[in-house]
Amino acid sequence: MKALLLAAGKGERLQPITETRSKPLVPILDKPLLLWHLENLERVVDKIYIVIRKEDRETISSLVNGHKVSIIEQKEGVGGTGTAFSSALSILNGDNFLLIYGDIFYDFSLLSQIVSYQDNIIVGKEVGNPRDFGVLKMSNNYLDGIIEKPDSPPSNLINAGIYKLSSDIATFVDKVKISSRGEIEFTDIINVAIKENYKVNVITYKGFWIDIGKPWHLLEANNFALSLANPNIKGEIEEDVRIKGKVIVEEGALIKSGSYIEGPAYIGKGATVGPNTYLREGTVLGKNTKAGSAVEIKNSIVMEDSKIPHLSYVGDSVICEDVNLGAGTLVANLRFDENHVKMRIKGKLEDSGRKKLGTVIGGHSRIGINVTILPGVKIGSYARIYPGAVVNRDVNKGEFFRT
Ligand code: TTP
């Protein structure tokens, strides 16, 4: 069996995280999402093909070096999952194949079950907000169609972006038109095929699944990965450090005296924590990061080379690579009225569904001393925040913000 991984999306909703890295490279426990897919697919298929954007070729080629992978560039012109698929038709060769959306994170053990089925399969996942997804219509476990983002969803079962299909699906590619959002959708190819008697069985999956579309989804995916990881201390722990629960400390990391770490937490290679630093559940520090002295971090991702060196609090936040937080930077992650925190996604204010959500700071930004950042505010990459500022609105890429 072969697998086709679609990884040529723009990831606009994930900005500012995707201002400095493409979506397949967002880190889960300090490892690019794409590698999670590859390492798990390699266990169940013989060959993997990844559809990527042309501009990602160099980065992705070096990342996947050593894996059984071929790279296919998505065709130019109208984008979409259907275009990604049709860019890879020549590899099908009459065989059955897995097709996986590259921006999902789930319990990958599902894959061995999927490859064992004889029939065409689509995986359905029950969610509380089906209006945000492609919703599955079915009868007797057979798919009747996929309706994109319907106002009145026929069920809570949505398309999880995991399929096992026969190569005849390729015959329907040319029958699909551009969708209302200006893309060629793979789900439309499936819809046309079903009308012409191509049968697809629906498998309802009960395990963890998330589509990493918006910044807070990255927190949820990292939380799930932490829940599966085994505790492992490879780095150096000084005297008078307290470690509680499941904690992973990678090689070359150093935890200095007086630090208190409540797992689950992940401390990447070469990271330095402390002295006197409090890391709480859900903290993920990337390689060569610095947290402390006297810093508190809770349920947050700090990507490689970023520094939170003195007297700061960061909660429920994503700090991208090579960011520096000045002494006394404070992130607010809860509103006074305790309502859900909203975040602006592609210009539209959206309910994150979370009572606790801090900030998202894009790569290479510099935050001055004594800065306060309000809940749900995003700071673009390469931004500068003037000392003492209260950041109460989104800051653009490269902007110098002062109050
Ligand atoms: P989407 O989440 O629909 O699109 P996106 O990744 O571009 O994100 P955004 O809407 O925030 O800009 O993509 C679903 C999957 O399909 C994802 O794994 C990427 C893949 N994809 C392609 O391979 N090519 C494409 O042209 C598009 C749009 C998506």
Short mmCIF file of C-alpha atoms and ligand atoms in Angstrom, two decimals:
data_model
loop_
_atom_site.label_atom_id
_atom_site.label_comp_id
_atom_site.label_asym_id
_atom_site.label_seq_id
_atom_site.Cartn_x
_atom_site.Cartn_y
_atom_site.Cartn_z
CA MET A 1 0.00 0.00 0.00
CA LYS A 2 1.08 3.58 -0.65
CA ALA A 3 0.12 6.77 1.14
CA LEU A 4 -0.44 10.25 -0.21
CA LEU A 5 -0.03 13.05 2.31
CA LEU A 6 -1.46 16.43 1.34
CA ALA A 7 0.84 19.11 2.73
CA ALA A 8 0.55 21.99 0.29
CA GLY A 9 -1.83 24.23 2.24
CA LYS A 10 -1.07 27.88 2.97
CA GLY A 11 -2.01 27.75 6.66
CA GLU A 12 -3.33 31.33 6.63
CA ARG A 13 -5.54 30.73 9.66
CA LEU A 14 -2.48 29.70 11.66
CA GLN A 15 -0.73 33.04 11.26
CA PRO A 16 1.54 34.36 12.71
CA ILE A 17 2.92 30.85 13.30
CA THR A 18 2.97 30.23 9.54
CA GLU A 19 4.57 33.60 8.74
CA THR A 20 7.98 32.03 9.33
CA ARG A 21 7.40 28.31 8.72
CA SER A 22 5.06 26.33 6.53
CA LYS A 23 2.19 24.47 8.12
CA PRO A 24 3.70 20.95 7.84
CA LEU A 25 6.60 22.21 9.97
CA VAL A 26 4.61 23.34 13.02
CA PRO A 27 6.08 21.51 16.00
CA ILE A 28 4.40 18.93 18.20
CA LEU A 29 6.73 18.27 21.15
CA ASP A 30 9.47 20.06 19.23
CA LYS A 31 9.12 17.75 16.17
CA PRO A 32 7.60 18.96 12.88
CA LEU A 33 4.06 17.69 12.30
CA LEU A 34 5.16 16.25 8.95
CA LEU A 35 7.62 13.90 10.69
CA TRP A 36 4.89 12.61 13.02
CA HIS A 37 2.92 11.64 9.93
CA LEU A 38 5.87 10.05 8.14
CA GLU A 39 7.13 8.04 11.10
CA ASN A 40 3.68 6.60 11.70
CA LEU A 41 2.83 6.00 8.03
CA GLU A 42 6.14 4.20 7.54
CA ARG A 43 4.89 1.51 9.93
CA VAL A 44 1.91 0.62 7.72
CA VAL A 45 2.73 1.46 4.09
CA ASP A 46 5.62 0.73 1.72
CA LYS A 47 5.86 4.11 0.08
CA ILE A 48 4.84 7.67 0.97
CA TYR A 49 4.28 10.57 -1.40
CA ILE A 50 3.93 14.09 -0.04
CA VAL A 51 2.32 16.89 -2.03
CA ILE A 52 3.98 20.17 -1.09
CA ARG A 53 4.13 23.80 -2.17
CA LYS A 54 6.92 24.58 -4.59
CA GLU A 55 8.50 27.09 -2.19
CA ASP A 56 8.80 24.42 0.54
CA ARG A 57 10.81 21.99 -1.57
CA GLU A 58 14.23 22.73 -0.12
CA THR A 59 13.17 22.75 3.55
CA ILE A 60 11.00 19.66 3.25
CA SER A 61 13.55 17.72 1.19
CA SER A 62 16.17 18.13 3.88
CA LEU A 63 13.66 17.34 6.64
CA VAL A 64 12.56 14.04 5.10
CA ASN A 65 16.05 12.93 4.14
CA GLY A 66 16.40 9.28 5.23
CA HIS A 67 12.68 8.51 5.00
CA LYS A 68 10.96 6.38 2.31
CA VAL A 69 9.38 9.43 0.76
CA SER A 70 8.91 11.05 -2.63
CA ILE A 71 8.03 14.71 -2.95
CA ILE A 72 5.48 15.98 -5.48
CA GLU A 73 4.98 19.69 -6.08
CA GLN A 74 1.37 20.84 -6.25
CA LYS A 75 0.33 22.14 -9.69
CA GLU A 76 0.24 25.91 -10.11
CA GLY A 77 -3.08 27.70 -10.52
CA VAL A 78 -6.29 27.08 -8.58
CA GLY A 79 -5.40 25.49 -5.22
CA GLY A 80 -7.30 23.08 -3.01
CA THR A 81 -7.17 19.52 -1.77
CA GLY A 82 -8.50 18.33 -5.17
CA THR A 83 -5.61 20.06 -6.94
CA ALA A 84 -3.18 18.51 -4.47
CA PHE A 85 -4.64 15.08 -5.28
CA SER A 86 -4.67 15.59 -9.04
CA SER A 87 -1.00 16.65 -8.88
CA ALA A 88 -0.23 13.09 -7.77
CA LEU A 89 -2.34 11.01 -10.18
CA SER A 90 0.68 9.46 -11.91
CA ILE A 91 1.74 7.62 -8.75
CA LEU A 92 -1.55 5.74 -8.29
CA ASN A 93 -0.79 3.08 -10.89
CA GLY A 94 -4.03 1.18 -10.35
CA ASP A 95 -3.30 0.53 -6.65
CA ASN A 96 -5.31 1.22 -3.51
CA PHE A 97 -3.88 4.06 -1.46
CA LEU A 98 -4.24 6.01 1.77
CA LEU A 99 -4.93 9.71 1.44
CA ILE A 100 -4.26 11.81 4.55
CA TYR A 101 -4.55 15.56 5.13
CA GLY A 102 -1.18 16.67 6.48
CA ASP A 103 -2.54 19.14 9.04
CA ILE A 104 -4.36 16.66 11.27
CA PHE A 105 -3.06 15.12 14.49
CA TYR A 106 -4.64 12.01 15.91
CA ASP A 107 -3.95 8.68 17.53
CA PHE A 108 -1.88 7.24 14.69
CA SER A 109 -2.57 3.66 15.84
CA LEU A 110 -5.79 4.06 13.80
CA LEU A 111 -3.71 3.61 10.63
CA SER A 112 -3.09 -0.11 11.07
CA GLN A 113 -6.87 -0.62 11.28
CA ILE A 114 -7.54 1.47 8.15
CA VAL A 115 -5.06 -0.41 5.96
CA SER A 116 -6.63 -3.73 6.96
CA TYR A 117 -10.03 -2.92 5.35
CA GLN A 118 -10.86 -4.25 1.89
CA ASP A 119 -13.41 -1.52 1.06
CA ASN A 120 -12.99 2.16 0.27
CA ILE A 121 -12.97 3.98 3.60
CA ILE A 122 -13.51 7.50 4.87
CA VAL A 123 -12.94 8.20 8.55
CA GLY A 124 -15.66 10.19 10.34
CA LYS A 125 -15.19 11.94 13.67
CA GLU A 126 -17.97 13.19 15.92
CA VAL A 127 -17.44 16.83 16.95
CA GLY A 128 -19.44 19.49 18.80
CA ASN A 129 -19.07 22.11 16.04
CA PRO A 130 -19.80 20.29 12.75
CA ARG A 131 -20.62 23.59 10.97
CA ASP A 132 -16.87 24.30 10.78
CA PHE A 133 -16.10 21.12 8.81
CA GLY A 134 -17.16 18.87 5.95
CA VAL A 135 -20.11 16.93 7.37
CA LEU A 136 -20.76 13.32 6.33
CA LYS A 137 -24.16 12.22 5.08
CA MET A 138 -24.56 8.49 5.11
CA SER A 139 -26.97 5.58 4.90
CA ASN A 140 -26.21 2.09 6.22
CA ASN A 141 -22.60 3.11 6.88
CA TYR A 142 -22.10 4.10 3.24
CA LEU A 143 -21.24 7.69 2.41
CA ASP A 144 -24.00 9.63 0.62
CA GLY A 145 -22.01 12.83 0.35
CA ILE A 146 -19.88 15.41 2.15
CA ILE A 147 -21.40 18.84 2.74
CA GLU A 148 -18.83 21.59 3.38
CA LYS A 149 -19.57 23.83 6.38
CA PRO A 150 -23.39 23.46 6.29
CA ASP A 151 -25.71 25.81 8.24
CA SER A 152 -27.83 22.83 9.29
CA PRO A 153 -25.51 19.85 9.58
CA PRO A 154 -27.24 16.49 8.99
CA SER A 155 -25.05 14.93 11.72
CA ASN A 156 -22.12 15.61 14.05
CA LEU A 157 -19.93 13.30 12.02
CA ILE A 158 -17.28 15.17 10.09
CA ASN A 159 -14.63 14.29 7.52
CA ALA A 160 -11.44 13.56 9.45
CA GLY A 161 -9.24 13.77 6.33
CA ILE A 162 -8.24 10.10 6.39
CA TYR A 163 -9.25 7.90 3.44
CA LYS A 164 -8.37 4.53 1.97
CA LEU A 165 -9.44 4.46 -1.68
CA SER A 166 -9.12 2.54 -4.91
CA SER A 167 -7.38 4.32 -7.75
CA ASP A 168 -10.62 4.52 -9.83
CA ILE A 169 -11.35 7.70 -7.85
CA ALA A 170 -8.94 9.39 -10.28
CA THR A 171 -11.49 9.03 -13.11
CA PHE A 172 -13.73 11.64 -11.44
CA VAL A 173 -11.13 14.39 -11.10
CA ASP A 174 -12.01 16.19 -14.33
CA LYS A 175 -15.72 16.30 -13.49
CA VAL A 176 -15.24 18.72 -10.58
CA LYS A 177 -15.69 22.49 -10.78
CA ILE A 178 -14.14 25.27 -8.67
CA SER A 179 -15.93 25.54 -5.32
CA SER A 180 -17.52 28.63 -3.79
CA ARG A 181 -14.28 29.29 -1.88
CA GLY A 182 -12.33 29.26 -5.15
CA GLU A 183 -10.63 25.89 -4.76
CA ILE A 184 -10.82 22.41 -6.28
CA GLU A 185 -11.94 20.30 -3.34
CA PHE A 186 -11.13 16.64 -2.90
CA THR A 187 -14.50 16.25 -1.18
CA ASP A 188 -16.20 17.34 -4.44
CA ILE A 189 -14.30 14.59 -6.27
CA ILE A 190 -15.69 12.12 -3.70
CA ASN A 191 -19.21 13.59 -4.09
CA VAL A 192 -19.14 13.20 -7.88
CA ALA A 193 -17.78 9.66 -7.55
CA ILE A 194 -20.55 8.64 -5.15
CA LYS A 195 -23.21 9.90 -7.56
CA GLU A 196 -21.64 7.62 -10.16
CA ASN A 197 -21.85 4.60 -7.86
CA TYR A 198 -18.36 4.62 -6.32
CA LYS A 199 -18.93 3.15 -2.83
CA VAL A 200 -17.21 4.52 0.28
CA ASN A 201 -17.67 3.00 3.73
CA VAL A 202 -17.74 5.32 6.75
CA ILE A 203 -15.66 4.34 9.80
CA THR A 204 -16.52 6.27 12.94
CA TYR A 205 -13.39 7.01 14.92
CA LYS A 206 -13.71 7.67 18.66
CA GLY A 207 -10.12 8.56 19.55
CA PHE A 208 -8.35 11.92 19.72
CA TRP A 209 -8.37 13.91 16.48
CA ILE A 210 -7.70 17.53 15.71
CA ASP A 211 -7.28 19.55 12.56
CA ILE A 212 -4.53 22.08 13.31
CA GLY A 213 -6.24 25.00 11.59
CA LYS A 214 -6.11 27.74 14.23
CA PRO A 215 -3.37 28.63 16.72
CA TRP A 216 -5.00 27.19 19.82
CA HIS A 217 -5.33 23.81 18.06
CA LEU A 218 -1.55 23.56 18.32
CA LEU A 219 -1.86 23.69 22.12
CA GLU A 220 -4.45 20.89 22.01
CA ALA A 221 -2.32 18.71 19.72
CA ASN A 222 0.73 19.17 21.97
CA ASN A 223 -1.38 18.29 25.03
CA PHE A 224 -2.45 15.05 23.35
CA ALA A 225 1.14 14.18 22.37
CA LEU A 226 2.20 14.83 25.98
CA SER A 227 -0.50 12.47 27.22
CA LEU A 228 1.03 9.66 25.12
CA ALA A 229 4.71 10.37 25.81
CA ASN A 230 6.74 8.38 28.35
CA PRO A 231 8.57 10.24 31.12
CA ASN A 232 12.27 10.32 30.41
CA ILE A 233 15.01 12.41 31.99
CA LYS A 234 18.13 12.58 29.82
CA GLY A 235 19.29 16.09 30.67
CA GLU A 236 20.95 17.39 33.84
CA ILE A 237 18.94 18.16 36.96
CA GLU A 238 20.64 20.25 39.63
CA GLU A 239 20.01 19.80 43.34
CA ASP A 240 16.79 21.11 44.85
CA VAL A 241 14.71 20.67 41.71
CA ARG A 242 11.25 19.13 42.19
CA ILE A 243 9.77 17.14 39.30
CA LYS A 244 6.18 15.91 39.64
CA GLY A 245 4.21 13.85 37.13
CA LYS A 246 5.25 12.96 33.62
CA VAL A 247 8.17 15.07 32.47
CA ILE A 248 10.50 14.60 29.51
CA VAL A 249 13.87 16.32 29.71
CA GLU A 250 15.89 15.85 26.53
CA GLU A 251 19.67 15.54 26.20
CA GLY A 252 21.71 18.62 26.93
CA ALA A 253 18.87 20.32 28.81
CA LEU A 254 19.68 21.77 32.23
CA ILE A 255 17.22 22.34 35.06
CA LYS A 256 18.71 24.68 37.63
CA SER A 257 18.12 24.69 41.40
CA GLY A 258 14.87 25.81 42.93
CA SER A 259 12.78 24.92 39.88
CA TYR A 260 9.45 23.14 40.26
CA ILE A 261 8.09 21.21 37.29
CA GLU A 262 4.57 19.80 37.17
CA GLY A 263 4.02 17.40 34.28
CA PRO A 264 3.03 16.63 31.75
CA ALA A 265 5.77 18.81 30.35
CA TYR A 266 8.45 18.57 27.68
CA ILE A 267 11.87 20.22 27.86
CA GLY A 268 13.74 20.07 24.56
CA LYS A 269 17.42 19.52 23.77
CA GLY A 270 19.76 22.14 25.14
CA ALA A 271 17.01 24.08 26.95
CA THR A 272 17.83 25.85 30.22
CA VAL A 273 15.25 26.15 32.97
CA GLY A 274 15.66 28.13 36.20
CA PRO A 275 16.96 28.88 38.70
CA ASN A 276 13.65 29.14 40.60
CA THR A 277 11.34 28.57 37.64
CA TYR A 278 7.85 27.06 37.80
CA LEU A 279 6.78 25.03 34.77
CA ARG A 280 3.19 23.85 34.92
CA GLU A 281 1.17 21.22 33.05
CA GLY A 282 1.22 21.40 29.27
CA THR A 283 4.48 23.33 28.95
CA VAL A 284 6.54 22.42 25.87
CA LEU A 285 9.95 24.04 25.52
CA GLY A 286 11.72 23.64 22.17
CA LYS A 287 15.44 23.19 21.64
CA ASN A 288 17.84 25.75 23.04
CA THR A 289 15.09 27.71 24.78
CA LYS A 290 15.56 29.51 28.07
CA ALA A 291 13.00 29.86 30.84
CA GLY A 292 14.13 31.66 33.97
CA SER A 293 15.22 32.77 36.38
CA ALA A 294 11.96 33.24 38.27
CA VAL A 295 9.58 32.56 35.40
CA GLU A 296 6.21 30.76 35.41
CA ILE A 297 4.96 29.01 32.26
CA LYS A 298 1.70 27.09 31.99
CA ASN A 299 0.22 25.13 29.08
CA SER A 300 2.30 26.91 26.46
CA ILE A 301 4.57 26.13 23.55
CA VAL A 302 7.89 27.92 23.37
CA MET A 303 9.61 27.14 20.08
CA GLU A 304 13.32 26.73 19.44
CA ASP A 305 15.84 29.42 20.47
CA SER A 306 13.28 31.59 22.27
CA LYS A 307 14.11 33.16 25.59
CA ILE A 308 11.95 34.06 28.57
CA PRO A 309 14.83 34.96 30.85
CA HIS A 310 13.50 36.95 33.80
CA LEU A 311 10.43 37.38 36.01
CA SER A 312 7.72 36.62 33.45
CA TYR A 313 4.39 34.77 33.32
CA VAL A 314 3.23 33.00 30.15
CA GLY A 315 -0.02 31.00 30.10
CA ASP A 316 -1.94 29.16 27.34
CA SER A 317 0.24 30.73 24.65
CA VAL A 318 2.30 29.93 21.60
CA ILE A 319 5.67 31.66 21.39
CA CYS A 320 7.35 30.96 18.06
CA GLU A 321 11.07 30.63 17.36
CA ASP A 322 13.79 33.12 18.33
CA VAL A 323 11.50 35.37 20.36
CA ASN A 324 12.82 37.30 23.33
CA LEU A 325 10.53 38.35 26.16
CA GLY A 326 11.92 41.25 28.18
CA ALA A 327 12.04 41.04 31.99
CA GLY A 328 8.61 41.24 33.55
CA THR A 329 6.57 40.34 30.44
CA LEU A 330 3.12 39.23 31.61
CA VAL A 331 0.57 37.39 29.50
CA ALA A 332 -3.09 37.56 30.55
CA ASN A 333 -4.91 34.35 29.65
CA LEU A 334 -8.32 34.86 31.33
CA ARG A 335 -10.91 37.60 30.86
CA PHE A 336 -12.45 39.34 33.88
CA ASP A 337 -15.90 38.14 32.77
CA GLU A 338 -14.50 34.61 32.27
CA ASN A 339 -16.12 34.39 28.85
CA HIS A 340 -14.40 32.51 26.04
CA VAL A 341 -11.36 34.29 24.69
CA LYS A 342 -11.71 35.45 21.07
CA MET A 343 -8.92 35.61 18.53
CA ARG A 344 -8.87 37.27 15.12
CA ILE A 345 -8.49 34.65 12.38
CA LYS A 346 -8.02 35.99 8.83
CA GLY A 347 -9.45 39.31 10.03
CA LYS A 348 -12.55 37.84 11.67
CA LEU A 349 -12.95 37.67 15.45
CA GLU A 350 -13.58 34.02 16.39
CA ASP A 351 -14.61 32.35 19.61
CA SER A 352 -11.78 30.01 20.58
CA GLY A 353 -14.15 28.02 22.80
CA ARG A 354 -11.56 28.41 25.56
CA LYS A 355 -11.80 30.32 28.82
CA LYS A 356 -8.03 30.33 28.99
CA LEU A 357 -6.06 31.58 26.02
CA GLY A 358 -3.07 33.91 26.12
CA THR A 359 -1.09 35.17 23.14
CA VAL A 360 0.51 33.92 19.93
CA ILE A 361 3.83 35.58 19.13
CA GLY A 362 5.37 35.12 15.68
CA GLY A 363 9.02 34.22 15.14
CA HIS A 364 11.95 36.63 15.75
CA SER A 365 9.86 39.17 17.70
CA ARG A 366 11.29 41.22 20.54
CA ILE A 367 9.18 42.17 23.55
CA GLY A 368 10.45 45.01 25.76
CA ILE A 369 10.58 44.91 29.56
CA ASN A 370 7.38 45.20 31.60
CA VAL A 371 5.05 44.49 28.69
CA THR A 372 1.52 43.21 29.34
CA ILE A 373 -0.25 41.21 26.63
CA LEU A 374 -4.05 40.81 26.80
CA PRO A 375 -5.91 37.51 26.17
CA GLY A 376 -6.26 36.41 22.54
CA VAL A 377 -3.93 39.09 21.15
CA LYS A 378 -1.56 38.00 18.36
CA ILE A 379 1.82 39.57 17.71
CA GLY A 380 3.22 39.11 14.20
CA SER A 381 6.70 37.86 13.39
CA TYR A 382 9.62 40.33 13.51
CA ALA A 383 7.51 42.73 15.62
CA ARG A 384 8.94 44.99 18.33
CA ILE A 385 6.96 45.89 21.44
CA TYR A 386 8.08 49.03 23.26
CA PRO A 387 8.92 48.63 27.00
CA GLY A 388 5.97 49.05 29.33
CA ALA A 389 3.35 48.68 26.57
CA VAL A 390 -0.05 47.11 27.13
CA VAL A 391 -0.70 45.11 23.96
CA ASN A 392 -4.48 45.29 23.58
CA ARG A 393 -4.79 44.62 19.84
CA ASP A 394 -3.12 42.41 17.24
CA VAL A 395 0.30 43.62 16.13
CA ASN A 396 1.28 43.16 12.47
CA LYS A 397 4.35 41.46 11.11
CA GLY A 398 7.34 43.75 11.52
CA GLU A 399 5.33 46.46 13.36
CA PHE A 400 6.85 48.54 16.18
CA PHE A 401 4.04 48.78 18.77
CA ARG A 402 4.00 51.38 21.54
CA THR A 403 1.24 52.77 23.78
P1 TTP B 1 -6.97 23.45 4.53
O1 TTP B 1 -6.90 23.48 6.01
O2 TTP B 1 -8.29 23.47 3.88
O3 TTP B 1 -6.15 24.65 3.93
P2 TTP B 1 -4.78 25.27 4.38
O4 TTP B 1 -3.87 24.20 4.91
O5 TTP B 1 -4.27 26.07 3.22
O6 TTP B 1 -5.12 26.23 5.62
P3 TTP B 1 -5.78 27.70 5.61
O7 TTP B 1 -7.21 27.51 5.20
O8 TTP B 1 -5.61 28.14 7.04
O9 TTP B 1 -4.98 28.56 4.65
O10 TTP B 1 -6.17 22.18 4.00
C1 TTP B 1 -6.49 20.87 4.37
C2 TTP B 1 -5.33 19.97 4.01
O11 TTP B 1 -5.13 19.95 2.61
C3 TTP B 1 -4.04 20.40 4.61
O12 TTP B 1 -3.41 19.23 5.04
C4 TTP B 1 -3.25 20.99 3.49
C5 TTP B 1 -3.82 20.33 2.25
N1 TTP B 1 -3.89 21.25 1.11
C6 TTP B 1 -3.07 21.02 0.00
O13 TTP B 1 -2.28 20.07 -0.01
N2 TTP B 1 -3.15 21.88 -1.05
C7 TTP B 1 -4.00 22.96 -1.06
O14 TTP B 1 -4.02 23.72 -2.07
C8 TTP B 1 -4.83 23.17 0.10
C9 TTP B 1 -5.78 24.34 0.15
C10 TTP B 1 -4.75 22.28 1.14
#
